[in-house]
Short mmCIF file of C-alpha atoms (C1' of nucleotides) in Angstrom, two decimals:
data_model
loop_
_atom_site.label_atom_id
_atom_site.label_comp_id
_atom_site.label_asym_id
_atom_site.label_seq_id
_atom_site.Cartn_x
_atom_site.Cartn_y
_atom_site.Cartn_z
CA MET A 1 0.00 0.00 0.00
CA SER A 2 2.46 2.63 1.05
CA ASP A 3 5.31 1.30 -1.07
CA SER A 4 3.36 1.57 -4.28
CA SER A 5 2.08 5.04 -3.54
CA LEU A 6 5.61 6.09 -2.66
CA ALA A 7 6.83 4.70 -5.98
CA GLU A 8 4.13 6.54 -7.88
CA LEU A 9 4.71 9.84 -6.16
CA LEU A 10 8.40 9.60 -6.83
CA ARG A 11 8.09 8.57 -10.45
CA ALA A 12 5.58 11.32 -11.09
CA ARG A 13 8.35 13.76 -10.26
CA GLY A 14 11.19 11.98 -11.95
CA LEU A 15 12.58 10.88 -8.60
CA ARG A 16 13.80 7.42 -7.75
CA LEU A 17 12.61 4.65 -5.51
CA THR A 18 15.46 3.49 -3.32
CA ALA A 19 15.76 1.04 -0.48
CA GLN A 20 16.55 3.84 1.94
CA ARG A 21 13.43 5.75 1.07
CA GLN A 22 11.24 2.72 1.54
CA LEU A 23 12.87 1.87 4.85
CA ILE A 24 12.61 5.38 6.20
CA LEU A 25 8.95 5.69 5.26
CA GLN A 26 8.28 2.31 6.80
CA ALA A 27 10.08 3.31 9.99
CA VAL A 28 7.95 6.44 10.34
CA LEU A 29 4.79 4.42 9.80
CA ASP A 30 5.89 1.81 12.33
CA LEU A 31 7.15 4.16 15.00
CA GLY A 32 4.12 6.40 14.95
CA HIS A 33 5.99 9.32 16.43
CA ALA A 34 9.68 9.62 15.93
CA THR A 35 12.51 12.09 15.85
CA PRO A 36 15.00 11.89 12.99
CA GLU A 37 17.40 10.15 15.31
CA GLN A 38 14.85 7.55 16.33
CA VAL A 39 14.08 6.89 12.69
CA HIS A 40 17.79 6.53 12.11
CA THR A 41 18.11 3.96 14.86
CA ALA A 42 15.15 1.99 13.56
CA VAL A 43 16.42 1.99 9.98
CA ARG A 44 19.89 0.93 11.07
CA GLU A 45 18.48 -2.24 12.55
CA VAL A 46 17.60 -3.32 9.05
CA ALA A 47 20.24 -1.56 6.98
CA ALA A 48 23.27 -0.65 9.05
CA GLY A 49 24.94 1.67 6.59
CA VAL A 50 22.23 4.30 6.27
CA ASN A 51 23.52 7.73 7.17
CA ILE A 52 21.75 10.25 9.38
CA THR A 53 22.07 12.77 6.56
CA THR A 54 19.90 10.57 4.40
CA ILE A 55 17.30 10.43 7.15
CA TYR A 56 17.03 14.20 7.22
CA ARG A 57 16.93 14.53 3.45
CA THR A 58 14.39 11.77 3.06
CA LEU A 59 12.09 12.99 5.81
CA GLU A 60 12.05 16.35 4.13
CA LEU A 61 11.29 14.67 0.82
CA LEU A 62 8.52 12.50 2.27
CA GLU A 63 7.01 15.60 3.77
CA ARG A 64 7.09 17.38 0.42
CA LEU A 65 5.36 14.35 -1.08
CA GLY A 66 2.67 14.65 1.57
CA LEU A 67 3.35 11.25 3.13
CA VAL A 68 4.53 12.45 6.51
CA THR A 69 4.27 15.58 8.64
CA HIS A 70 6.27 16.88 11.51
CA THR A 71 5.46 18.74 14.68
CA HIS A 72 7.70 20.43 17.17
CA LEU A 73 7.15 19.03 20.59
CA SER A 74 8.61 20.80 23.60
CA HIS A 75 12.34 20.98 23.08
CA GLY A 76 14.68 20.61 20.11
CA SER A 77 13.93 17.68 17.86
CA PRO A 78 10.96 17.60 15.53
CA THR A 79 8.69 14.55 15.59
CA TYR A 80 7.59 12.92 12.37
CA HIS A 81 4.50 10.85 11.78
CA ALA A 82 2.44 9.60 8.91
CA ALA A 83 0.30 12.24 7.27
CA GLY A 84 -3.11 11.59 5.81
CA GLU A 85 -6.58 11.07 7.16
CA ASP A 86 -5.84 10.14 10.74
CA GLN A 87 -4.89 13.58 11.94
CA HIS A 88 -4.48 13.66 15.65
CA VAL A 89 -3.66 15.95 18.48
CA HIS A 90 -0.62 15.21 20.61
CA LEU A 91 -0.71 15.04 24.37
CA VAL A 92 2.82 15.34 25.63
CA CYS A 93 3.64 14.54 29.23
CA ARG A 94 6.21 16.89 30.71
CA ASP A 95 7.20 14.36 33.32
CA CYS A 96 7.71 11.07 31.52
CA GLY A 97 7.81 12.40 27.97
CA ALA A 98 5.10 10.01 26.79
CA ILE A 99 3.26 11.08 23.67
CA ASP A 100 -0.39 10.20 23.60
CA GLU A 101 -3.01 11.17 21.08
CA MET A 102 -6.55 12.41 21.15
CA ASP A 103 -9.31 12.67 18.63
CA PRO A 104 -9.07 16.01 16.82
CA GLU A 105 -12.85 16.12 16.81
CA LEU A 106 -12.61 17.32 20.39
CA MET A 107 -10.94 20.45 19.04
CA ARG A 108 -13.81 21.21 16.72
CA PRO A 109 -15.89 23.48 18.98
CA LEU A 110 -12.90 25.56 20.01
CA ALA A 111 -11.59 25.75 16.45
CA GLU A 112 -14.95 26.95 15.21
CA GLN A 113 -15.19 29.53 17.91
CA LEU A 114 -11.76 30.91 17.01
CA ALA A 115 -12.62 31.01 13.36
CA ARG A 116 -15.85 32.82 14.07
CA GLU A 117 -14.61 35.30 16.63
CA ARG A 118 -11.06 35.93 15.53
CA GLY A 119 -10.90 34.74 11.95
CA PHE A 120 -8.09 32.44 13.01
CA ARG A 121 -8.14 29.02 11.36
CA VAL A 122 -6.46 26.49 13.60
CA ASP A 123 -4.42 23.82 11.91
CA ILE A 124 -5.85 20.93 13.90
CA GLY A 125 -3.27 18.46 12.67
CA HIS A 126 -0.47 20.38 14.39
CA VAL A 127 -1.88 20.87 17.83
CA SER A 128 0.07 19.64 20.84
CA PHE A 129 -0.89 19.95 24.44
CA PHE A 130 1.69 19.81 27.17
CA GLY A 131 0.82 18.72 30.63
CA HIS A 132 0.89 15.72 32.89
CA CYS A 133 -0.44 12.32 31.99
CA ALA A 134 -2.61 10.18 34.23
CA ARG A 135 0.36 8.12 35.31
CA CYS A 136 2.58 11.03 36.33
CA GLY A 137 0.62 14.04 37.47
CA ASN A 138 -2.32 12.46 39.20
CA GLY A 139 -1.99 13.31 42.85
CA SER A 140 -0.13 16.60 42.78
CA GLN A 141 -1.35 19.92 41.53
CA GLU A 142 1.92 21.40 40.27
CA MET B 1 7.10 47.40 40.08
CA SER B 2 9.06 44.64 38.43
CA ASP B 3 12.48 46.01 39.40
CA SER B 4 11.74 45.84 43.08
CA SER B 5 10.28 42.35 42.92
CA LEU B 6 13.30 41.25 40.91
CA ALA B 7 15.58 42.70 43.57
CA GLU B 8 13.70 40.94 46.33
CA LEU B 9 13.64 37.59 44.61
CA LEU B 10 17.35 37.82 43.95
CA ARG B 11 18.29 38.92 47.45
CA ALA B 12 16.15 36.20 48.96
CA ARG B 13 18.47 33.73 47.29
CA GLY B 14 21.72 35.50 47.87
CA LEU B 15 21.88 36.51 44.21
CA ARG B 16 22.73 39.94 42.89
CA LEU B 17 20.85 42.65 41.13
CA THR B 18 22.76 43.75 38.08
CA ALA B 19 22.08 46.14 35.25
CA GLN B 20 21.98 43.26 32.79
CA ARG B 21 19.34 41.40 34.72
CA GLN B 22 17.13 44.44 34.96
CA LEU B 23 17.52 45.20 31.28
CA ILE B 24 16.80 41.67 30.21
CA LEU B 25 13.68 41.41 32.34
CA GLN B 26 12.53 44.77 31.05
CA ALA B 27 13.10 43.67 27.47
CA VAL B 28 10.99 40.56 27.94
CA LEU B 29 8.20 42.62 29.51
CA ASP B 30 8.37 45.17 26.70
CA LEU B 31 8.62 42.76 23.81
CA GLY B 32 5.80 40.56 24.97
CA HIS B 33 7.02 37.57 23.01
CA ALA B 34 10.66 37.24 22.20
CA THR B 35 13.36 34.77 21.35
CA PRO B 36 16.70 35.01 23.16
CA GLU B 37 18.14 36.67 20.11
CA GLN B 38 15.39 39.28 19.98
CA VAL B 39 15.95 40.01 23.65
CA HIS B 40 19.64 40.35 22.89
CA THR B 41 18.97 42.86 20.15
CA ALA B 42 16.65 44.88 22.35
CA VAL B 43 19.08 44.94 25.25
CA ARG B 44 21.97 45.94 23.00
CA GLU B 45 20.14 49.09 22.02
CA VAL B 46 20.54 50.25 25.59
CA ALA B 47 23.72 48.50 26.65
CA ALA B 48 25.84 47.51 23.69
CA GLY B 49 28.26 45.23 25.47
CA VAL B 50 25.83 42.63 26.78
CA ASN B 51 26.73 39.19 25.60
CA ILE B 52 24.30 36.63 24.21
CA THR B 53 25.55 34.17 26.79
CA THR B 54 24.26 36.44 29.50
CA ILE B 55 20.89 36.53 27.81
CA TYR B 56 20.60 32.76 27.94
CA ARG B 57 21.80 32.52 31.49
CA THR B 58 19.57 35.32 32.68
CA LEU B 59 16.45 34.06 30.92
CA GLU B 60 16.98 30.74 32.59
CA LEU B 61 17.40 32.50 35.92
CA LEU B 62 14.32 34.65 35.46
CA GLU B 63 12.38 31.55 34.64
CA ARG B 64 13.60 29.85 37.80
CA LEU B 65 12.49 32.93 39.73
CA GLY B 66 9.07 32.60 38.19
CA LEU B 67 9.18 35.95 36.41
CA VAL B 68 9.09 34.66 32.87
CA THR B 69 8.13 31.50 31.03
CA HIS B 70 9.01 30.11 27.67
CA THR B 71 7.15 28.22 25.02
CA HIS B 72 8.37 26.48 21.91
CA LEU B 73 6.67 27.85 18.86
CA SER B 74 6.98 26.07 15.54
CA HIS B 75 10.67 25.87 14.74
CA GLY B 76 13.82 26.10 16.82
CA SER B 77 13.93 29.11 19.06
CA PRO B 78 12.00 29.28 22.31
CA THR B 79 9.85 32.35 22.97
CA TYR B 80 9.93 34.04 26.34
CA HIS B 81 7.24 36.14 27.90
CA ALA B 82 6.29 37.48 31.29
CA ALA B 83 4.88 34.88 33.62
CA GLY B 84 2.23 35.59 36.18
CA GLU B 85 -1.52 35.91 36.19
CA ASP B 86 -2.16 36.74 32.58
CA GLN B 87 -1.58 33.29 31.18
CA HIS B 88 -2.53 33.14 27.56
CA VAL B 89 -2.75 30.83 24.65
CA HIS B 90 -0.70 31.67 21.58
CA LEU B 91 -2.13 31.80 18.11
CA VAL B 92 0.72 31.58 15.64
CA CYS B 93 0.15 32.39 11.99
CA ARG B 94 2.08 30.11 9.66
CA ASP B 95 1.96 32.67 6.90
CA CYS B 96 3.01 35.96 8.41
CA GLY B 97 4.43 34.65 11.67
CA ALA B 98 2.28 36.95 13.78
CA ILE B 99 1.73 35.83 17.34
CA ASP B 100 -1.67 36.62 18.72
CA GLU B 101 -3.17 35.61 22.02
CA MET B 102 -6.47 34.30 23.24
CA ASP B 103 -8.14 33.97 26.58
CA PRO B 104 -7.17 30.64 28.17
CA GLU B 105 -10.69 30.41 29.53
CA LEU B 106 -11.72 29.21 26.11
CA MET B 107 -9.60 26.13 26.74
CA ARG B 108 -11.40 25.30 29.95
CA PRO B 109 -14.10 22.95 28.57
CA LEU B 110 -11.62 20.95 26.53
CA ALA B 111 -9.10 20.82 29.36
CA GLU B 112 -11.74 19.53 31.74
CA GLN B 113 -12.87 16.93 29.29
CA LEU B 114 -9.32 15.67 28.88
CA ALA B 115 -8.79 15.54 32.61
CA ARG B 116 -12.01 13.65 33.08
CA GLU B 117 -11.71 11.18 30.24
CA ARG B 118 -7.97 10.66 29.99
CA GLY B 119 -6.58 11.86 33.25
CA PHE B 120 -4.41 14.26 31.28
CA ARG B 121 -3.95 17.69 32.84
CA VAL B 122 -3.27 20.25 30.17
CA ASP B 123 -0.83 22.99 31.01
CA ILE B 124 -2.96 25.82 29.68
CA GLY B 125 -0.18 28.38 29.91
CA HIS B 126 1.86 26.52 27.32
CA VAL B 127 -0.70 25.97 24.61
CA SER B 128 0.00 27.24 21.11
CA PHE B 129 -2.19 26.89 18.09
CA PHE B 130 -0.79 27.09 14.61
CA GLY B 131 -2.87 28.13 11.70
CA HIS B 132 -3.72 31.13 9.58
CA CYS B 133 -4.73 34.49 10.93
CA ALA B 134 -7.62 36.56 9.64
CA ARG B 135 -5.29 38.69 7.55
CA CYS B 136 -3.53 35.83 5.79
CA GLY B 137 -5.69 32.77 5.42
CA ASN B 138 -9.09 34.25 4.89
CA GLY B 139 -10.13 33.42 1.37
CA SER B 140 -8.31 30.19 0.67
CA GLN B 141 -9.03 26.79 2.12
CA GLU B 142 -5.45 25.52 1.56
"C1'" DC C 1 36.94 41.65 50.88
"C1'" DT C 2 34.21 37.68 49.24
"C1'" DC C 3 31.40 35.41 46.31
"C1'" DT C 4 28.50 36.08 42.35
"C1'" DC C 5 28.26 37.75 37.37
"C1'" DT C 6 29.82 38.64 33.03
"C1'" DG C 7 32.32 38.44 28.66
"C1'" DC C 8 35.07 35.80 25.85
"C1'" DA C 9 36.17 31.75 23.45
"C1'" DA C 10 35.84 27.12 22.86
"C1'" DA C 11 32.83 23.02 23.06
"C1'" DT C 12 28.56 20.78 22.00
"C1'" DG C 13 24.51 18.99 19.64
"C1'" DC C 14 21.48 19.02 15.90
"C1'" DT C 15 20.89 19.97 11.11
"C1'" DT C 16 22.54 21.35 6.49
"C1'" DT C 17 25.69 21.53 2.59
"C1'" DG C 18 29.39 20.17 -0.97
"C1'" DC C 19 31.27 16.74 -3.45
"C1'" DA C 20 32.45 12.40 -5.81
"C1'" DG C 21 31.35 7.81 -6.30
"C1'" DA C 22 27.21 4.47 -6.40
"C1'" DT C 23 22.95 3.32 -8.52
"C1'" DA C 24 17.94 3.47 -10.37
"C1'" DG C 25 15.67 3.60 -14.60
"C1'" DC D 1 24.24 5.96 -20.17
"C1'" DT D 2 22.55 9.94 -17.44
"C1'" DA D 3 20.66 12.25 -13.77
"C1'" DT D 4 19.42 11.33 -9.17
"C1'" DC D 5 20.98 9.38 -4.49
"C1'" DT D 6 23.89 8.37 -0.89
"C1'" DG D 7 27.74 8.50 2.38
"C1'" DC D 8 31.29 11.08 4.19
"C1'" DA D 9 33.28 15.08 6.04
"C1'" DA D 10 33.04 19.66 6.89
"C1'" DA D 11 30.29 23.85 7.63
"C1'" DG D 12 26.47 26.17 10.13
"C1'" DC D 13 23.47 27.67 13.83
"C1'" DA D 14 21.73 27.95 18.44
"C1'" DT D 15 22.86 26.94 23.00
"C1'" DT D 16 26.06 25.57 26.82
"C1'" DT D 17 30.26 25.45 29.46
"C1'" DG D 18 34.96 26.81 31.54
"C1'" DC D 19 37.59 30.31 33.11
"C1'" DA D 20 39.51 34.59 34.82
"C1'" DG D 21 38.65 39.24 35.53
"C1'" DA D 22 34.83 42.73 36.90
"C1'" DG D 23 31.58 44.12 40.13
"C1'" DA D 24 27.63 43.79 43.82
"C1'" DG D 25 26.93 43.84 48.65
#
DNA sequence: CTCTCTGCAAATGCTTTGCAGATAG
DNA sequence: CTATCTGCAAAGCATTTGCAGAGAG
C-alpha cells in the first residue's frame, strides 16, 4: 500500500525509488511518532549503513510528497508521523515524555469559535498539548 | 514594580541585582514575546556590550524565579514572555508569523474533558495553536 | 573583601551543505 | 548511459560550558 504510492509519487516527479526511502517511510509508519534520530536507529536495525544525513533529506522529501508531517514538541527535535486522514492531536507529558493522542474532533468546537470570533483558522493536525499524563501528574497539583 | 520584585527575589536567594538582569527582564516585559536573540537585540540598544551568553543565562534564571516562562513555537527558538496571572494561549500564523493571544478560559471545557476522560492535565499556559490568521488565510481553504 | 556575574572563546549537539562515487531507470 | 541518491566530512546555527577578571553587597 504505502510502497506503491511512494513509488508513484516519486516517479511522477522523476525521482527514484530506493531502499533507503522505503525503509525510512516504513520506519515512520511503524514508529508512529519519531525524531530523525529515532528513525535513524530503527532503519539501522535493518540496513546498518544508512547515514543520518539521508534520514534528514528523506524525511524532508517525504514531507514534500505529503506522506509524513512533523510537529515540534517541547524541546529541540521535531517529531515525524504519517500524514493523511488520521490527523491527531498530541498530548505530551512533561514528566515522563510520553506522547499520547486524542481525537481532533474534540478540538472542533474551540476551532470553530476561534474562526468565528477571531478569523483564526487552527491547523488541527499540528496541535500539541503539554501537561501531565494520568500516570505522572495524578496526585499533585503542580 | 518589576524592578523591586526582581531585587527581592534575587536577594532572597543571595543573588545579585545587576544592570543586565534588569535590562533583560525589562526587554521581555516590553517585547511581549521574544526569542533570546530578539531580547539580545533589544538589550543591545541600551547596553551595547551585553553578551548573548548572559541573555541565555539570565532568561533561565528569570524563569527559575518565576518571572518569565518560555514556550516552543513552531521551529527552533523558544519564545519568552512574562509569567504571572495573565496566562494566555498563543495563536501563531504560519503565513506571516504573527503571534496573537487568546483567553485561556476558552480552553477550559476541553481541558476539563481531557482531565475527566484521559486523566491528562493540560498545562494551559503553554498551549499554542498554529494556523492562519484573519489577515492571511481568509479566502483560501489551503 | 568575598562570592556572584559577566564576557570571551571554545565546546557541544542538531541539522545542512558540498562533493564524488554508487545506482535506479 | 545519465541524472538522481547516498555516504562522508566539513560547515552552520543555536545553545552551553569553563575560566579569569569585573563588580555587587
